CSV table of C-alpha atoms in Angstrom, one decimal:
chain,number,residue,atom,x,y,z
A,1,MET,CA,0.0,0.0,0.0
A,2,SER,CA,1.1,3.6,-0.6
A,3,ILE,CA,1.8,6.0,2.2
A,4,ALA,CA,-1.4,7.9,1.2
A,5,ASP,CA,-3.3,4.6,1.5
A,6,ASN,CA,-1.7,3.9,4.9
A,7,TYR,CA,-2.6,7.4,6.1
A,8,SER,CA,-6.2,7.0,5.1
A,9,ARG,CA,-6.5,3.6,6.8
A,10,ILE,CA,-4.9,4.9,10.0
A,11,MET,CA,-7.2,7.9,10.1
A,12,ARG,CA,-10.2,5.7,9.7
A,13,GLU,CA,-9.0,3.4,12.5
A,14,ILE,CA,-8.4,6.4,14.7
A,15,ALA,CA,-11.9,7.7,14.0
A,16,PHE,CA,-13.4,4.2,14.8
A,17,SER,CA,-11.5,3.9,18.0
A,18,ALA,CA,-12.4,7.4,19.1
A,19,GLU,CA,-16.1,6.7,18.4
A,20,LYS,CA,-16.0,3.7,20.7
A,21,THR,CA,-15.1,6.1,23.5
A,22,GLY,CA,-17.7,8.7,22.6
A,23,ARG,CA,-15.2,11.0,20.9
A,24,LYS,CA,-14.7,12.2,17.4
A,25,ALA,CA,-11.7,11.7,15.0
A,26,GLU,CA,-10.8,15.4,15.4
A,27,ASP,CA,-10.4,14.9,19.2
A,28,ILE,CA,-7.3,12.7,18.4
A,29,ARG,CA,-4.0,14.1,17.2
A,30,MET,CA,-1.8,11.9,15.0
A,31,ILE,CA,1.9,12.6,15.2
A,32,ALA,CA,3.7,11.1,12.2
A,33,VAL,CA,7.1,9.8,13.4
A,34,THR,CA,9.7,10.6,10.8
A,35,LYS,CA,12.7,9.0,12.5
A,36,PHE,CA,15.0,7.7,9.8
A,37,VAL,CA,12.4,8.3,7.1
A,38,ASP,CA,13.8,9.8,3.9
A,39,GLU,CA,12.4,13.1,2.6
A,40,GLU,CA,10.7,11.5,-0.4
A,41,ARG,CA,8.5,9.3,1.9
A,42,ILE,CA,7.9,12.2,4.3
A,43,ARG,CA,6.8,14.4,1.4
A,44,ALA,CA,4.4,11.7,0.3
A,45,GLY,CA,2.9,11.7,3.9
A,46,LEU,CA,2.7,15.4,4.0
A,47,ASP,CA,0.9,15.5,0.7
A,48,ALA,CA,-1.5,12.9,2.0
A,49,GLY,CA,-2.5,15.2,4.9
A,50,ILE,CA,-0.1,14.9,7.8
A,51,LYS,CA,-0.4,17.9,10.1
A,52,HIS,CA,2.1,17.1,12.9
A,53,VAL,CA,5.4,15.3,12.9
A,54,GLY,CA,7.7,13.9,15.6
A,55,GLU,CA,11.4,13.5,15.6
A,56,ASN,CA,13.5,11.6,18.1
A,57,ARG,CA,16.7,13.4,17.5
A,58,VAL,CA,17.3,17.2,17.4
A,59,GLN,CA,19.9,16.8,14.6
A,60,GLU,CA,17.3,14.9,12.4
A,61,LEU,CA,14.7,17.6,13.1
A,62,LEU,CA,17.0,20.4,12.0
A,63,LYS,CA,18.0,18.5,8.8
A,64,LYS,CA,14.3,18.2,7.9
A,65,GLN,CA,13.1,21.6,9.2
A,66,GLU,CA,13.0,23.3,5.8
A,67,LEU,CA,10.7,20.6,4.5
A,68,PHE,CA,8.5,20.7,7.6
A,69,ASP,CA,8.3,24.5,7.6
A,70,LYS,CA,7.4,24.5,3.9
A,71,TYR,CA,4.3,22.4,4.7
A,72,GLY,CA,3.5,24.3,7.8
A,73,VAL,CA,3.3,21.3,10.0
A,74,GLY,CA,3.7,21.2,13.8
A,75,LYS,CA,7.0,19.9,15.0
A,76,ASN,CA,7.5,17.7,18.1
A,77,ILE,CA,10.5,16.3,19.8
A,78,ILE,CA,9.6,12.8,21.1
A,79,GLY,CA,12.9,11.3,21.9
A,80,GLN,CA,15.3,11.6,24.8
A,81,LEU,CA,16.7,15.1,24.9
A,82,GLN,CA,20.1,16.2,26.2
A,83,THR,CA,20.3,19.6,27.9
A,84,ASN,CA,23.0,20.8,25.4
A,85,LYS,CA,20.5,20.4,22.5
A,86,VAL,CA,17.7,22.4,24.1
A,87,LYS,CA,19.0,25.7,22.6
A,88,TYR,CA,18.2,24.4,19.1
A,89,ILE,CA,14.6,23.6,19.6
A,90,VAL,CA,13.0,26.0,22.2
A,91,GLY,CA,10.6,28.2,20.4
A,92,ASN,CA,11.0,26.1,17.3
A,93,VAL,CA,8.7,23.1,18.2
A,94,GLU,CA,5.1,22.9,19.3
A,95,LEU,CA,5.8,20.3,22.0
A,96,ILE,CA,8.8,18.8,23.7
A,97,GLN,CA,7.3,15.5,24.7
A,98,SER,CA,10.1,13.9,26.6
A,99,VAL,CA,10.8,16.1,29.6
A,100,ASP,CA,11.7,13.7,32.4
A,101,ARG,CA,14.0,15.4,34.8
A,102,GLU,CA,14.5,18.7,36.7
A,103,ALA,CA,17.7,19.7,34.9
A,104,LEU,CA,16.0,19.5,31.5
A,105,ALA,CA,13.0,21.5,32.7
A,106,LEU,CA,15.3,24.2,34.1
A,107,GLU,CA,17.3,24.4,30.9
A,108,ILE,CA,14.1,24.7,28.7
A,109,ASN,CA,12.8,27.4,30.9
A,110,SER,CA,16.1,29.3,30.9
A,111,ARG,CA,16.3,29.2,27.1
A,112,ALA,CA,12.7,30.2,26.7
A,113,ALA,CA,13.2,33.2,29.0
A,114,LEU,CA,16.2,34.3,26.9
A,115,LEU,CA,14.0,34.2,23.8
A,116,GLY,CA,11.0,35.7,25.4
A,117,VAL,CA,8.8,32.8,24.5
A,118,PHE,CA,6.7,30.1,26.2
A,119,GLN,CA,7.6,26.5,25.5
A,120,ASP,CA,4.9,23.8,25.8
A,121,ILE,CA,6.0,20.5,27.1
A,122,LEU,CA,4.8,17.0,28.0
A,123,ILE,CA,6.3,15.0,30.9
A,124,GLU,CA,7.4,11.5,29.8
A,125,VAL,CA,6.4,9.0,32.4
A,126,ASN,CA,8.2,5.6,32.7
A,127,ILE,CA,4.9,3.8,33.4
A,128,GLY,CA,6.5,0.3,33.2
A,129,LEU,CA,9.3,1.2,35.7
A,130,GLU,CA,11.9,0.1,33.1
A,131,PRO,CA,15.4,1.2,34.1
A,132,GLN,CA,16.7,1.1,30.6
A,133,LYS,CA,14.1,3.6,29.4
A,134,GLY,CA,13.8,7.4,29.9
A,135,GLY,CA,10.9,8.9,31.7
A,136,VAL,CA,10.2,9.9,35.3
A,137,PHE,CA,8.9,7.2,37.5
A,138,PRO,CA,5.3,7.8,38.7
A,139,ASP,CA,6.3,8.3,42.3
A,140,ARG,CA,8.6,11.2,41.3
A,141,LEU,CA,6.1,12.8,39.0
A,142,PRO,CA,4.6,15.1,41.7
A,143,GLU,CA,8.0,16.5,42.5
A,144,LEU,CA,8.8,17.3,38.9
A,145,ILE,CA,5.4,18.9,38.4
A,146,GLU,CA,5.9,21.0,41.5
A,147,LEU,CA,9.1,22.4,40.1
A,148,ILE,CA,7.5,23.1,36.7
A,149,THR,CA,4.8,25.2,38.4
A,150,THR,CA,7.6,27.6,39.5
A,151,LEU,CA,9.0,28.0,36.0
A,152,PRO,CA,7.3,30.9,34.2
A,153,CYS,CA,8.3,30.1,30.6
A,154,ILE,CA,7.2,26.5,30.6
A,155,ARG,CA,3.7,25.3,30.1
A,156,LEU,CA,2.9,21.7,31.0
A,157,LYS,CA,0.4,20.4,28.5
A,158,GLY,CA,0.1,16.8,29.4
A,159,LEU,CA,1.9,13.4,29.7
A,160,MET,CA,3.6,11.0,27.4
A,161,CYS,CA,4.6,7.3,27.8
A,162,ILE,CA,6.1,4.4,26.0
A,163,PRO,CA,4.8,1.3,27.8
A,164,PRO,CA,6.7,-2.0,27.9
A,165,ASN,CA,6.7,-3.9,24.6
A,166,ALA,CA,3.9,-6.5,24.8
A,167,ALA,CA,5.5,-8.8,22.2
A,168,ALA,CA,8.8,-8.8,23.9
A,169,SER,CA,7.3,-9.6,27.3
A,170,ASP,CA,4.7,-12.0,26.1
A,171,ALA,CA,2.3,-10.0,28.2
A,172,GLY,CA,-0.3,-9.3,25.5
A,173,ASP,CA,-2.8,-6.6,25.0
A,174,GLY,CA,-4.2,-6.9,28.6
A,175,ALA,CA,-0.9,-5.8,30.1
A,176,ILE,CA,-0.6,-2.9,27.7
A,177,ARG,CA,-4.1,-1.8,28.5
A,178,LYS,CA,-3.2,-1.8,32.2
A,179,HIS,CA,-0.3,0.5,31.6
A,180,PHE,CA,-2.5,2.8,29.5
A,181,GLU,CA,-5.1,2.8,32.2
A,182,LYS,CA,-2.5,3.8,34.8
A,183,MET,CA,-1.4,6.7,32.6
A,184,ARG,CA,-5.0,7.9,32.1
A,185,LEU,CA,-5.6,7.8,35.9
A,186,LEU,CA,-2.4,9.9,36.4
A,187,PHE,CA,-3.4,12.3,33.7
A,188,GLU,CA,-6.9,12.7,35.2
A,189,SER,CA,-5.5,13.2,38.7
A,190,ILE,CA,-3.2,16.0,37.7
A,191,ARG,CA,-5.9,17.6,35.5
A,192,SER,CA,-8.2,17.7,38.5
A,193,GLN,CA,-5.8,19.9,40.4
A,194,GLN,CA,-5.5,23.6,39.6
A,195,SER,CA,-1.8,24.4,39.3
A,196,GLN,CA,0.1,27.3,37.7
A,197,ASN,CA,1.6,26.6,34.3
A,198,VAL,CA,-0.3,23.3,34.1
A,199,ASP,CA,-3.0,22.7,31.5
A,200,MET,CA,-3.5,19.0,31.0
A,201,THR,CA,-4.5,18.9,27.3
A,202,TRP,CA,-2.6,16.0,25.8
A,203,LEU,CA,-2.2,12.3,26.8
A,204,SER,CA,0.3,11.1,24.3
A,205,MET,CA,0.3,7.3,24.3
A,206,GLY,CA,0.0,4.7,21.6
A,207,MET,CA,2.3,3.9,18.6
A,208,SER,CA,2.0,1.8,15.5
A,209,GLY,CA,1.3,-1.5,17.2
A,210,ASP,CA,-1.1,-0.3,19.9
A,211,TYR,CA,-2.6,3.1,19.0
A,212,LYS,CA,-6.1,1.7,18.8
A,213,LEU,CA,-5.9,0.2,22.3
A,214,ALA,CA,-4.4,3.5,23.5
A,215,ILE,CA,-7.2,5.6,22.2
A,216,GLU,CA,-9.8,3.2,23.7
A,217,GLU,CA,-8.0,3.8,27.0
A,218,GLY,CA,-8.1,7.6,26.8
A,219,SER,CA,-5.2,8.7,24.6
A,220,ASN,CA,-5.8,11.8,22.5
A,221,MET,CA,-2.4,11.8,20.8
A,222,VAL,CA,-0.8,8.9,19.1
A,223,ARG,CA,2.7,8.7,17.6
A,224,ILE,CA,2.8,6.5,14.4
A,225,GLY,CA,5.8,5.7,12.3
A,226,THR,CA,6.1,2.2,10.9
A,227,ALA,CA,2.4,1.7,10.2
A,228,LEU,CA,2.4,4.9,8.1
A,229,PHE,CA,5.8,4.9,6.4
A,230,GLY,CA,6.7,1.2,6.4
A,231,ALA,CA,9.8,-0.3,7.9
A,232,ARG,CA,12.7,2.1,8.5
A,233,LEU,CA,15.5,1.8,6.0
């Protein structure tokens, strides 16, 4: 199938999953993950209708920025971010989705203050408690949020997670649903509190293999690469 066909299928499946939870297709934002995807395939996706893209690496984002800006798409950083790369993206992306530590939040705020801008972020949560992965552990999440409420140039817009791989753990869809449910409960708990600089808009969870499950469990932002562009070259 072509990338345009893949895009149409994915958007239909997003709409169907959203309707199962009483929502509409437009309530769900699809982030096209362009990691290691060549510009020809990205252009095909953009022509098909992609509105938001996500890159794992700052260097890759900068290489593709001219193309993204030509199409006017929203840019997201979704991979682990080093503090020394922050200066290249603050004020240049709609969301930094992988904030997971105090030092990173402080650096983003500092750079945003120098530019006179506000930077929207998501906190990445290590919902599976996997030591090899990034993300703040759930029990440290309140501490990180408390710091963010004191930083005037950061706006916390939600949470992001990458749950344990069901196939690798032989855990199946049930285990993945439990992780998604835990994330939704965290999201709703934070949203119920009125905190400065905190506007819980986005729950970013679900990728190519599990985005339908994620939407059914409350996600309103999914990050899709392989299902859209095919296997990475």
